[in-house]
Short mmCIF file of C-alpha atoms in Angstrom, two decimals:
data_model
loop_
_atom_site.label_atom_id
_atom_site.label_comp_id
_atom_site.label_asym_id
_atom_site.label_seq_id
_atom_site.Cartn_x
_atom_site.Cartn_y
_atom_site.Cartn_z
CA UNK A 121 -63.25 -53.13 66.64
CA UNK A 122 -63.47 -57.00 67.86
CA UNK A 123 -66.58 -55.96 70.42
CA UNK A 124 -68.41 -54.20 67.76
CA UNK A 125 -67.51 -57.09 64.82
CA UNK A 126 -68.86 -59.95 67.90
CA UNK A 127 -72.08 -57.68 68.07
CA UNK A 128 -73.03 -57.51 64.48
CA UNK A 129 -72.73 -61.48 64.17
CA UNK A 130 -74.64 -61.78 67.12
CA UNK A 131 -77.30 -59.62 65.94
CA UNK A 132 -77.10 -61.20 62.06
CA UNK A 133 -77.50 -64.42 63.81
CA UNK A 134 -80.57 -63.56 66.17
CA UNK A 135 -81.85 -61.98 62.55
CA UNK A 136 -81.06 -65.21 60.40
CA UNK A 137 -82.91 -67.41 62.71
CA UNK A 138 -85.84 -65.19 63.01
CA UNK A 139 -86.03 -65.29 59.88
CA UNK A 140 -85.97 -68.88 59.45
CA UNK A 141 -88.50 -69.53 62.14
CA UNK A 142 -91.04 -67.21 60.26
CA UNK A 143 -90.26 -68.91 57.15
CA UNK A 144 -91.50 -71.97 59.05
CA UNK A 145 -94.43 -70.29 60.92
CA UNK A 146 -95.84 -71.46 64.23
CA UNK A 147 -95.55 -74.38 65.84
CA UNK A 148 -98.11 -76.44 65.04
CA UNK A 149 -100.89 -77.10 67.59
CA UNK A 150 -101.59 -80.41 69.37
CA UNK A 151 -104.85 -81.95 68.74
CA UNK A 152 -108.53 -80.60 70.31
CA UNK A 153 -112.32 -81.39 70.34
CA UNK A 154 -114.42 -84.22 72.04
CA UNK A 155 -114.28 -87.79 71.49
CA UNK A 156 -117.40 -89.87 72.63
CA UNK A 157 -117.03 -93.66 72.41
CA UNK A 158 -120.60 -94.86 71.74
CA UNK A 159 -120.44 -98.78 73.33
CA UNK A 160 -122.79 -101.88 72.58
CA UNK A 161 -123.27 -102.92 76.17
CA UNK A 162 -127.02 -104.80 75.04
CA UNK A 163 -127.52 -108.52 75.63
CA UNK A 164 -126.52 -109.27 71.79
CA UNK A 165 -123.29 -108.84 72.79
CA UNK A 166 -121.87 -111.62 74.75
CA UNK A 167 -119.61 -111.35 77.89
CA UNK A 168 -116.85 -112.00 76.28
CA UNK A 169 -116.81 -109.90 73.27
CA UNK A 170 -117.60 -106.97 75.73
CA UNK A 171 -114.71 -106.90 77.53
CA UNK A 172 -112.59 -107.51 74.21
CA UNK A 173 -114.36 -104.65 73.23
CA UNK A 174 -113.59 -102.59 76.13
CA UNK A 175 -110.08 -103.40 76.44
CA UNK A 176 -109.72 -102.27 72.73
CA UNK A 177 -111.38 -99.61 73.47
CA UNK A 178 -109.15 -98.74 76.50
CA UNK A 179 -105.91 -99.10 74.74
CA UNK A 180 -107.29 -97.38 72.24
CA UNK A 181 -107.76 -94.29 74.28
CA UNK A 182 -104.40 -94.34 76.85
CA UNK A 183 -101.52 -92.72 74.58
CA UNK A 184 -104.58 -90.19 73.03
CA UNK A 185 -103.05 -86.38 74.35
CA UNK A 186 -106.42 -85.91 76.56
CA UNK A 187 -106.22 -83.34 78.78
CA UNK A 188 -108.50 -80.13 79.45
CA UNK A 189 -107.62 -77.80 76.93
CA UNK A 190 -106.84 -80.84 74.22
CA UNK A 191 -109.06 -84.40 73.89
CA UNK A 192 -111.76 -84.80 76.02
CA UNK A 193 -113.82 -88.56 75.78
CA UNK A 194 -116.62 -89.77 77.31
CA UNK A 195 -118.16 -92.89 77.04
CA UNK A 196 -121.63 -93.69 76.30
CA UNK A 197 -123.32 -97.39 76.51
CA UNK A 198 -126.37 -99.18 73.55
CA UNK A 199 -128.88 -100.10 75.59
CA UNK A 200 -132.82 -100.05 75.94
CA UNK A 201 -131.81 -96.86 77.48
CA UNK A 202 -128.71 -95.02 76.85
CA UNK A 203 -126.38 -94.60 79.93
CA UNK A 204 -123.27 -92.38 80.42
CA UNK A 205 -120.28 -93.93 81.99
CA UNK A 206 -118.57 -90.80 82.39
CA UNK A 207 -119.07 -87.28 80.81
CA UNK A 208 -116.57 -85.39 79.05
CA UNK A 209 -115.01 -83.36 81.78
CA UNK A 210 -114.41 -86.25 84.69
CA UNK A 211 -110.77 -87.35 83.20
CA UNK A 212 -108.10 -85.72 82.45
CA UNK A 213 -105.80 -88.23 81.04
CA UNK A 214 -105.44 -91.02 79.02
CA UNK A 215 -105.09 -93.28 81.54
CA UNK A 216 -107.36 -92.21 83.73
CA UNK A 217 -109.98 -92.90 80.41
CA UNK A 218 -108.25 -96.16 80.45
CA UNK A 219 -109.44 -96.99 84.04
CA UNK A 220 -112.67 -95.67 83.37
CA UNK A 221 -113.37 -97.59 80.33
CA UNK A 222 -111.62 -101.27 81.73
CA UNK A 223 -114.71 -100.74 85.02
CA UNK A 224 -117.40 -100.07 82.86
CA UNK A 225 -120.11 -102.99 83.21
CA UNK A 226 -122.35 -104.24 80.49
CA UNK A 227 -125.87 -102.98 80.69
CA UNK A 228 -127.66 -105.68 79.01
CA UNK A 229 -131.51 -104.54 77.39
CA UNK A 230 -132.13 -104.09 73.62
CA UNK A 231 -129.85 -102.65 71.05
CA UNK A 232 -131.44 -99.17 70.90
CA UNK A 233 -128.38 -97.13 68.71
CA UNK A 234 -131.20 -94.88 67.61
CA UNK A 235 -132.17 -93.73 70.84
CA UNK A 236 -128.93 -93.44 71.87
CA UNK A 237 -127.47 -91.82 68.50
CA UNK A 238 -130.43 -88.81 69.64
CA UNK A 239 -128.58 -88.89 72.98
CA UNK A 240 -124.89 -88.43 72.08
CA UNK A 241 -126.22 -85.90 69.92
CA UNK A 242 -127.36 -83.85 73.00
CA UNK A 243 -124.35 -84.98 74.79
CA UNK A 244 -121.62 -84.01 72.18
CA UNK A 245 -122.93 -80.35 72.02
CA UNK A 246 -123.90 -79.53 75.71
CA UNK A 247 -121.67 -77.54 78.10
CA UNK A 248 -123.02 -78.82 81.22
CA UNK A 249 -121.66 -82.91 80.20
CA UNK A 250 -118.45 -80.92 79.07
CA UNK A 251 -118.77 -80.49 75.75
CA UNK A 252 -116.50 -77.59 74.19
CA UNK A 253 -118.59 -75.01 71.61
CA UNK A 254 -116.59 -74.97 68.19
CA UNK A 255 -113.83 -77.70 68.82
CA UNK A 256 -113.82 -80.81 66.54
CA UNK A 257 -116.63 -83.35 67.18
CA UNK A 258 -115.58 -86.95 66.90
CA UNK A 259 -117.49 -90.42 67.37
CA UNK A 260 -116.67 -93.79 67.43
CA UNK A 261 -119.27 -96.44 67.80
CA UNK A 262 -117.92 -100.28 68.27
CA UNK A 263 -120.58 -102.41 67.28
CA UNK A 264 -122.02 -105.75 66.76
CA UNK A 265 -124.09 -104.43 63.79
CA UNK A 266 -127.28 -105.11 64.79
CA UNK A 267 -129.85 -102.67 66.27
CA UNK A 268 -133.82 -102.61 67.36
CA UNK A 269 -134.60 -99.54 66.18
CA UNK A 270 -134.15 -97.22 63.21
CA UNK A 271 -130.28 -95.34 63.19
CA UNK A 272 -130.20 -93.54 60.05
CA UNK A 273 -131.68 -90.17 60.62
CA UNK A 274 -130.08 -89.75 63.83
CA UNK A 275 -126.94 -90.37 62.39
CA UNK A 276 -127.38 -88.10 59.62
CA UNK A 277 -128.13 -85.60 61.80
CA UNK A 278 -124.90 -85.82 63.56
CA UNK A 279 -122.94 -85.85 60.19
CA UNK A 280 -125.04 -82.97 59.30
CA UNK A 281 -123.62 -81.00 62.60
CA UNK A 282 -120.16 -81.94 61.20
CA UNK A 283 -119.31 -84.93 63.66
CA UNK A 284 -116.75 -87.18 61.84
CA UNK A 285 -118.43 -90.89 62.72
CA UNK A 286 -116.01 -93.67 62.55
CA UNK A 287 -117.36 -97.48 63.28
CA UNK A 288 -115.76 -100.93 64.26
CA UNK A 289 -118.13 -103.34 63.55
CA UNK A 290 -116.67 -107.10 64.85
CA UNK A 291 -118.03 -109.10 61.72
CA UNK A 292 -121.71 -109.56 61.63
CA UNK A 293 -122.78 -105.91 60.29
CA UNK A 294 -124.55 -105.33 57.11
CA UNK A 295 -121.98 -103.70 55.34
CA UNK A 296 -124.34 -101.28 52.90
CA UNK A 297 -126.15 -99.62 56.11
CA UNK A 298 -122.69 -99.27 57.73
CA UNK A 299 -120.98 -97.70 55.07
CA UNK A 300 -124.05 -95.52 54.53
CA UNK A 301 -123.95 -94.90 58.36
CA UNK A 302 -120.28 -94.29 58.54
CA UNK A 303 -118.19 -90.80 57.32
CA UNK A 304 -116.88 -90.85 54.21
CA UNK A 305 -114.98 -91.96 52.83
CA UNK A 306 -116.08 -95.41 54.04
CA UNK A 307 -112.93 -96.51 53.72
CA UNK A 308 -111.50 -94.65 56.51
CA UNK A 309 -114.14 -94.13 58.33
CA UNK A 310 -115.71 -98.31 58.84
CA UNK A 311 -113.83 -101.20 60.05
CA UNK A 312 -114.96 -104.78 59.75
CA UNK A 313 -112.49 -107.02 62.53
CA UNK A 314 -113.35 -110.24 64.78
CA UNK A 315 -113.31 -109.20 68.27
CA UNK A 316 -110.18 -110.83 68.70
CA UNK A 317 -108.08 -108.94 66.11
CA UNK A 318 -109.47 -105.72 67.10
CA UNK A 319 -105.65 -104.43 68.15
CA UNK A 320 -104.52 -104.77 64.51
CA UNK A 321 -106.60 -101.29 63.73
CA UNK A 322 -105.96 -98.99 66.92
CA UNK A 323 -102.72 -97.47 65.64
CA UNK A 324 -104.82 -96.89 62.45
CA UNK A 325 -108.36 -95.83 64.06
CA UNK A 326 -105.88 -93.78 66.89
CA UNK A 327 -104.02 -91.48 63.64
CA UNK A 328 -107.44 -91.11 61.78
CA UNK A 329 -109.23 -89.96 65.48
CA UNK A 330 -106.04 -87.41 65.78
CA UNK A 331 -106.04 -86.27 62.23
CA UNK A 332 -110.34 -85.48 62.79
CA UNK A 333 -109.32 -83.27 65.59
CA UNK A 334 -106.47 -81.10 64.58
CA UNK A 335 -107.21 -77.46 65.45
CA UNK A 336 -106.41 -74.57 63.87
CA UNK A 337 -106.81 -75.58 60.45
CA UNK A 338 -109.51 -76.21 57.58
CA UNK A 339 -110.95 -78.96 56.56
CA UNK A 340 -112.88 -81.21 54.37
CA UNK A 341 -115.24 -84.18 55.34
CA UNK A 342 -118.83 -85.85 53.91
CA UNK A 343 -116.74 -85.54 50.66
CA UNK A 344 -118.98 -86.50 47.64
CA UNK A 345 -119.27 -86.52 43.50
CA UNK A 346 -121.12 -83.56 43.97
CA UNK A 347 -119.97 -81.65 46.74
CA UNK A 348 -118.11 -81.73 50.48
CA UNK A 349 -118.13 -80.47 54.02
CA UNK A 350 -115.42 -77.94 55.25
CA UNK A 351 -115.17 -76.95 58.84
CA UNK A 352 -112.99 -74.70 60.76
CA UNK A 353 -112.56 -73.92 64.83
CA UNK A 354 -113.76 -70.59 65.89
CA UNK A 355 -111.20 -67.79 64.51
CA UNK A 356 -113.59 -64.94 64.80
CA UNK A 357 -116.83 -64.21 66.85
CA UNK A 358 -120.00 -62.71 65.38
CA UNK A 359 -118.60 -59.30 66.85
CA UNK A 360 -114.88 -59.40 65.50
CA UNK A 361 -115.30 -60.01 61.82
CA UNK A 362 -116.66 -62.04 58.98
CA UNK A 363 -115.53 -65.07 57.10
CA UNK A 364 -115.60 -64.95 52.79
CA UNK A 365 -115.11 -68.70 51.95
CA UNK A 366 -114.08 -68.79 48.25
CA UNK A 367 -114.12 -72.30 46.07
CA UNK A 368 -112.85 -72.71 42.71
CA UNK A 369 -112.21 -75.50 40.35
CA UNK A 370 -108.58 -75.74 40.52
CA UNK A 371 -108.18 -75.87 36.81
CA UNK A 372 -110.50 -72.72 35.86
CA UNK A 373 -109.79 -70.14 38.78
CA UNK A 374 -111.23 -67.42 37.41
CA UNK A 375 -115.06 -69.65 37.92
CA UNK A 376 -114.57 -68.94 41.60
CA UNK A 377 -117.99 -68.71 44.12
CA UNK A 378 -118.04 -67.15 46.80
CA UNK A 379 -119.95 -66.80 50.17
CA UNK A 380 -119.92 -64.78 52.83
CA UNK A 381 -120.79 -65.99 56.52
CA UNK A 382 -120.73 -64.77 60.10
CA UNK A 383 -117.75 -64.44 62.23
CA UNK A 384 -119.77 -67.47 64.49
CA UNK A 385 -119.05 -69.60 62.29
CA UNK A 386 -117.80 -72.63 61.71
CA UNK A 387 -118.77 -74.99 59.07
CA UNK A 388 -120.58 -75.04 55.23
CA UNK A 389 -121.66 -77.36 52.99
CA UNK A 390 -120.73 -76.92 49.46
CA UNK A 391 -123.13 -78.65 46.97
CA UNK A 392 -123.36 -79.20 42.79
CA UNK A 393 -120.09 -79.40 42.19
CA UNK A 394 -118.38 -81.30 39.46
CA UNK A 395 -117.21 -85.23 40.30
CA UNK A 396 -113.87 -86.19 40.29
CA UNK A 397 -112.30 -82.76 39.86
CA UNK A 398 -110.18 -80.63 42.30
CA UNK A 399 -111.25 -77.81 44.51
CA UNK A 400 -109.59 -74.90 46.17
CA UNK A 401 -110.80 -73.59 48.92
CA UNK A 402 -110.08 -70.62 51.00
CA UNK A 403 -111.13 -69.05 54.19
CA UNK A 404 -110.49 -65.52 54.65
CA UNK A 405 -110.91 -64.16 57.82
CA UNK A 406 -112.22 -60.32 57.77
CA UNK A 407 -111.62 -58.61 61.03
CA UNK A 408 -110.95 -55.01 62.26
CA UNK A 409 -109.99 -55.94 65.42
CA UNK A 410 -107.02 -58.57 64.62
CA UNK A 411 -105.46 -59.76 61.93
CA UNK A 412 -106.02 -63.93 61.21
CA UNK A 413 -104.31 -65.41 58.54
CA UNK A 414 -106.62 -67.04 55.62
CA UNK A 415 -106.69 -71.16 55.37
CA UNK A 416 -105.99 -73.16 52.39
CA UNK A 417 -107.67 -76.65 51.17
CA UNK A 418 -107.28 -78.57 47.74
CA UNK A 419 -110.28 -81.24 47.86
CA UNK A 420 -110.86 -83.94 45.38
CA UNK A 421 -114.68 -84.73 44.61
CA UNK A 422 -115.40 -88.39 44.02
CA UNK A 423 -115.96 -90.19 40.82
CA UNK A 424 -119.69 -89.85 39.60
CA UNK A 425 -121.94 -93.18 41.31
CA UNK A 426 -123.47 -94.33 38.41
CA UNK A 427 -126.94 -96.58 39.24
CA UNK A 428 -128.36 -99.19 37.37
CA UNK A 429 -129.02 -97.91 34.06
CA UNK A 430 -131.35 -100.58 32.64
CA UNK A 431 -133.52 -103.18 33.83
CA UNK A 432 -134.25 -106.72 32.10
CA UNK A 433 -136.57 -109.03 33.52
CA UNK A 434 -136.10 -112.73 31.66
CA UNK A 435 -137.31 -116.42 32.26
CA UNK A 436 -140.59 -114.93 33.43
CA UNK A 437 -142.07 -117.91 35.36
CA UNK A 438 -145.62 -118.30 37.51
CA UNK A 439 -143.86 -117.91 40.25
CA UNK A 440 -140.37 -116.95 39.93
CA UNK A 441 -138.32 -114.17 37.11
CA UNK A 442 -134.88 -112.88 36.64
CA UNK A 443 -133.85 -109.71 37.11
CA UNK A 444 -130.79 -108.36 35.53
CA UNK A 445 -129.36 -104.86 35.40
CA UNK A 446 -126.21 -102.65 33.24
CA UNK A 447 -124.09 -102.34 36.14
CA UNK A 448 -122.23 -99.37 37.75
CA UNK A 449 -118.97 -99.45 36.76
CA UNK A 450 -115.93 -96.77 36.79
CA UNK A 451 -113.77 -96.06 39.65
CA UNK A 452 -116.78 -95.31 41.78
CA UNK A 453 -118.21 -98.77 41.46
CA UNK A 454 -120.94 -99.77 43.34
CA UNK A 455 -119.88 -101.61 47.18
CA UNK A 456 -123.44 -104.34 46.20
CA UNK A 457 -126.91 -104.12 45.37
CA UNK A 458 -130.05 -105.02 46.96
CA UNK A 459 -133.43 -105.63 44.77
CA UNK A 460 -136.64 -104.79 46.11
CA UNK A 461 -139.93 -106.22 44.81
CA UNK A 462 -143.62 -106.26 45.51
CA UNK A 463 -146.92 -105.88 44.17
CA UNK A 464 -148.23 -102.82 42.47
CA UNK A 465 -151.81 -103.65 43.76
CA UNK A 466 -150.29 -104.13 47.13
CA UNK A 467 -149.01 -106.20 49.74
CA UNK A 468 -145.49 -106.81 51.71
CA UNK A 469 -142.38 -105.75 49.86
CA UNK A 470 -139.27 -108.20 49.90
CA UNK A 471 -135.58 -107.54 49.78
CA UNK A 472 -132.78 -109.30 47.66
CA UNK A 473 -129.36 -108.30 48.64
CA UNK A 474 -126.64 -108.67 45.46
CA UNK A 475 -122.80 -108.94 46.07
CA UNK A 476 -120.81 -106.25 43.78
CA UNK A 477 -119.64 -108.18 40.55
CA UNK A 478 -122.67 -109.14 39.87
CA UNK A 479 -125.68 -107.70 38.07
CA UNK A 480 -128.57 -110.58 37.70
CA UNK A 481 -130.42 -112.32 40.50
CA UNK A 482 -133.98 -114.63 40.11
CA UNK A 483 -137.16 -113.76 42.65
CA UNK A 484 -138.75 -116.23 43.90
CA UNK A 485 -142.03 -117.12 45.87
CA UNK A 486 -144.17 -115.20 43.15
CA UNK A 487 -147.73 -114.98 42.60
CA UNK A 488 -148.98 -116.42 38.92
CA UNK A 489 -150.61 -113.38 37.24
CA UNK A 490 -149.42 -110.56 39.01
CA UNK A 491 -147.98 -107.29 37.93
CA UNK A 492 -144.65 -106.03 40.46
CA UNK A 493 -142.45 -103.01 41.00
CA UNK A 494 -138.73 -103.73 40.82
CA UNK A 495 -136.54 -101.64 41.83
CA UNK A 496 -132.34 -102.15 41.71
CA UNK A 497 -130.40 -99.81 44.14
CA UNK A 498 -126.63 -99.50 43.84
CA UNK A 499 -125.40 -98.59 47.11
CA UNK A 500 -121.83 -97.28 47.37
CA UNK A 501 -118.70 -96.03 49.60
CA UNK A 502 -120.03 -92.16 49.85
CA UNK A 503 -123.13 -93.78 51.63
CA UNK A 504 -125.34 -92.36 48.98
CA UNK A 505 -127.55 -94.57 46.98
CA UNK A 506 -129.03 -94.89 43.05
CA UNK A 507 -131.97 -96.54 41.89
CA UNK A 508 -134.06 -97.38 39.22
CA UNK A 509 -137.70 -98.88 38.81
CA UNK A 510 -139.30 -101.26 36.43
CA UNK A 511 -142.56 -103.03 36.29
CA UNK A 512 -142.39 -106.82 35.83
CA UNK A 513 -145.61 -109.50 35.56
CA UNK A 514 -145.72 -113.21 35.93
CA UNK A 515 -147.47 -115.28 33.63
CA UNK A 516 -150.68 -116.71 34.57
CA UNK A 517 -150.40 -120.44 35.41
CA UNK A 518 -148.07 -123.03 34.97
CA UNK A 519 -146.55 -123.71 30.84
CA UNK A 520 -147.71 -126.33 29.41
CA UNK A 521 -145.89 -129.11 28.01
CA UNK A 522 -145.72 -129.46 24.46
CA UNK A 523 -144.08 -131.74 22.23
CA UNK A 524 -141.23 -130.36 20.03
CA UNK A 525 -142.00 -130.21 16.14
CA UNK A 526 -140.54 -133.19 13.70
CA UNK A 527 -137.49 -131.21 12.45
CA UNK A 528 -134.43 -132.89 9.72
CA UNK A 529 -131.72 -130.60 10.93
CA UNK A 530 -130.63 -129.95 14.53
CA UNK A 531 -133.36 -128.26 16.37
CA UNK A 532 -132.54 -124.56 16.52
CA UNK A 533 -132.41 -122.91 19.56
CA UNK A 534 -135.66 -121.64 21.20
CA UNK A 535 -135.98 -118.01 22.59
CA UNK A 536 -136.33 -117.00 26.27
CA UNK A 537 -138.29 -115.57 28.05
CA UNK A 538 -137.59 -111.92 27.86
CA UNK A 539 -139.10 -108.58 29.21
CA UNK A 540 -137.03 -105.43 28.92
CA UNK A 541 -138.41 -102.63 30.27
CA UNK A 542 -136.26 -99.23 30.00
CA UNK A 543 -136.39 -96.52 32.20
CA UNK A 544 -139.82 -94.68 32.45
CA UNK A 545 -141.54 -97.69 31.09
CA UNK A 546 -144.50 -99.11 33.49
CA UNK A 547 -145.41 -101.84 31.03
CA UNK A 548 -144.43 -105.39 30.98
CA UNK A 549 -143.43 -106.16 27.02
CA UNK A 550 -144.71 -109.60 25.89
CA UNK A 551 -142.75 -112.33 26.40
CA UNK A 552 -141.99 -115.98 25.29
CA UNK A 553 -142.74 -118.94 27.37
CA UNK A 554 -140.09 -121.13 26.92
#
């Protein structure tokens, strides 16, 4: 009886750990996709601060798992024109990246991040510099924060494709177009450090590349007050199945939506959702010829960006009025505010640029007698942007000095200069000339 008593433990062991492995389900998968460094190699950047750069970036880069079927980088430089050091399929290693990054040389030229924006576009999604179809996209641009030409649409076009952008700007940046610029949340995604201190964020920028580009699973990015990005890699093909993505409010299942899509792909925007509320999210895999397990998300949408919801133009002057705004408040407050003004009749436009925590600032430089369009944006972490208009008019020449009254009590206090306009109102209120 002994052999046959040793055989049924044996095979209630093999059973109970089985068991317990499928309880904890497959191992889970080491990072994948393609990781472009985007480089300011133009003559703003000085000798120095380019090889702090690229040593950061280097060190950055060595314990990454790249390999070819994990990370791949490749390295592109800012110049007039934008140059590849190497492509995506010349290393295999992270320390072979290292070496390839510490010999790069500075290309000098203007700072042309558009141009080369359009270019790591092309670069990121073509087979023949070694780009991988449907693996994770990641960039990371380390920057001066200046550039010659326009970046914005380029860069939403790359966010639009689902690339996760993360950027290291070493101090002199304008921190509204970066975060705008930048994946959001901005706070994970945009990093403001002096060239010399730029070590203190690669164990943080190295987890938040890793966590961009884990395969295998769903997930959520471009997150908003009114909607997100989900992307997943390739589980099916367009011959093997379809994908039904479902999303409900976490706290009212039954108002699910649901959309079917293509067993190509591999990413969808949801949009008009509710801010600050949770979302579930599924992805159910429909296929005849295997069987792939659905994915699971819970995403939070932001807090509703509130703009500017009045304007009050006071202590109208000739040449110079205040500007004052309700400001946006809540736990989506606004990162700062810039003011632009001009004339309605026309002629150049000029820029005022407003710390947040404050909600008043005075034009100068005005013409006596002239009628301008004000308009307060509130620019904040998402990247998105609210505004609101209001006309506002100088007075025609300079006040004139008057006397005060004879008065027997103590003078009582004499009203300024107001002019509230609301929004939807185009006409400057009278005012008081103090």
């Amino acid at each position: 009886m002994l052999p046959w008593t040793a055989l049924s433990l044996a095979l209630s062991l093999r059973l109970a750990l089985a068991r317990s492995g499928a309880e904890r389900g497959p191992p889970a998968s080491a990072p994948q996709g393609d990781l472009l460094f985007l480089l300011d190699s133009s003559a703003s950047v000085s000798h120095y601060e380019f090889s702090r750069v690229r040593e950061f970036l280097g060190q950055l880069a060595a314990p990454l798992p790249l390999g070819p079927e994990a990370l791949r980088a490749s390295l592109v430089h800012v110049g007039s024109w934008p140059h590849t050091e190497f492509p995506f399929n010349q290393h295999s290693s992270g320390a072979a990246v290292q070496d390839a990054i510490r010999a790069a040389t500075q290309r000098m030229g203007d700072t042309n991040t558009g141009l080369a924006l359009a270019y790591a576009k092309e670069q990121l999604f073509a087979e023949e510099a070694g780009a991988r179809p449907g693996v994770p996209k990641v960039l990371v641009w380390v920057t001066d924060g200046g550039s010659s030409d326009p970046m914005g649409p380029p860069m939403q076009e790359l966010k639009d494709l689902g690339v996760t952008i993360f950027i290291v700007s070493t101090g002199r940046g304008n921190l509204l177009e970066l975060s705008a610029a930048a994946s959001a949340p901005a706070e994970k995604h945009l990093h403001f450090v002096d060239v010399d201190d730029l070590h203190i964020i690669a164990q943080e920028l190295r987890g938040s590349i890793l966590d961009a580009m884990q395969p295998q699973r769903l997930h959520a990015s471009e997150v908003t007050s009114s909607g997100f990005r989900l992307a997943w890699p390739p589980l099916l093909t367009a011959d093997s199945g379809y994908y039904v993505l479902e999303l409900a409010p976490s706290a009212k299942p039954v108002t699910a939506r649901r959309q079917q899509l293509p067993g190509n792909t591999t990413g969808w925007a949801w949009t008009g959702l509710d801010p600050d509320t949770d979302y579930d999210v599924a992805l159910v895999p429909e296929s005849n010829v295997r069987l792939v397990r659905p994915q699971h998300l819970r995403v939070r949408t932001l807090p509703e960006e509130a703009g500017p919801e009045r304007i009050v133009i006071s202590h109208a002057r000739p040449r110079s009025l205040r500007v004052s705004w309700a400001p946006a408040l809540g736990p989506a407050a606004a990162l700062g505010y810039h003011v632009q003004f001009g004339p309605l009749r026309g002629g150049a436009a000029q820029r005022v640029e407003v710390p947040a925590g404050r909600n008043s600032t005075t034009l100068q430089g005005l013409a006596p007698g002239t009628a301008y369009l004000v308009t307060v944006t509130a620019a904040f972490r998402s990247g998105r942007e609210r505004a609101l208009s209001a006309k506002a008019c100088t007075p025609d020449g300079e006040p004139v000095s008057r006397p005060p009254p004879p008065t027997r009590g103590p003078p009582s206090p004499e009203p300024a200069a107001e002019t509230q306009v609301l929004p939807g109102g185009w006409g400057c209120w009278p005012s008081l000339t103090p």
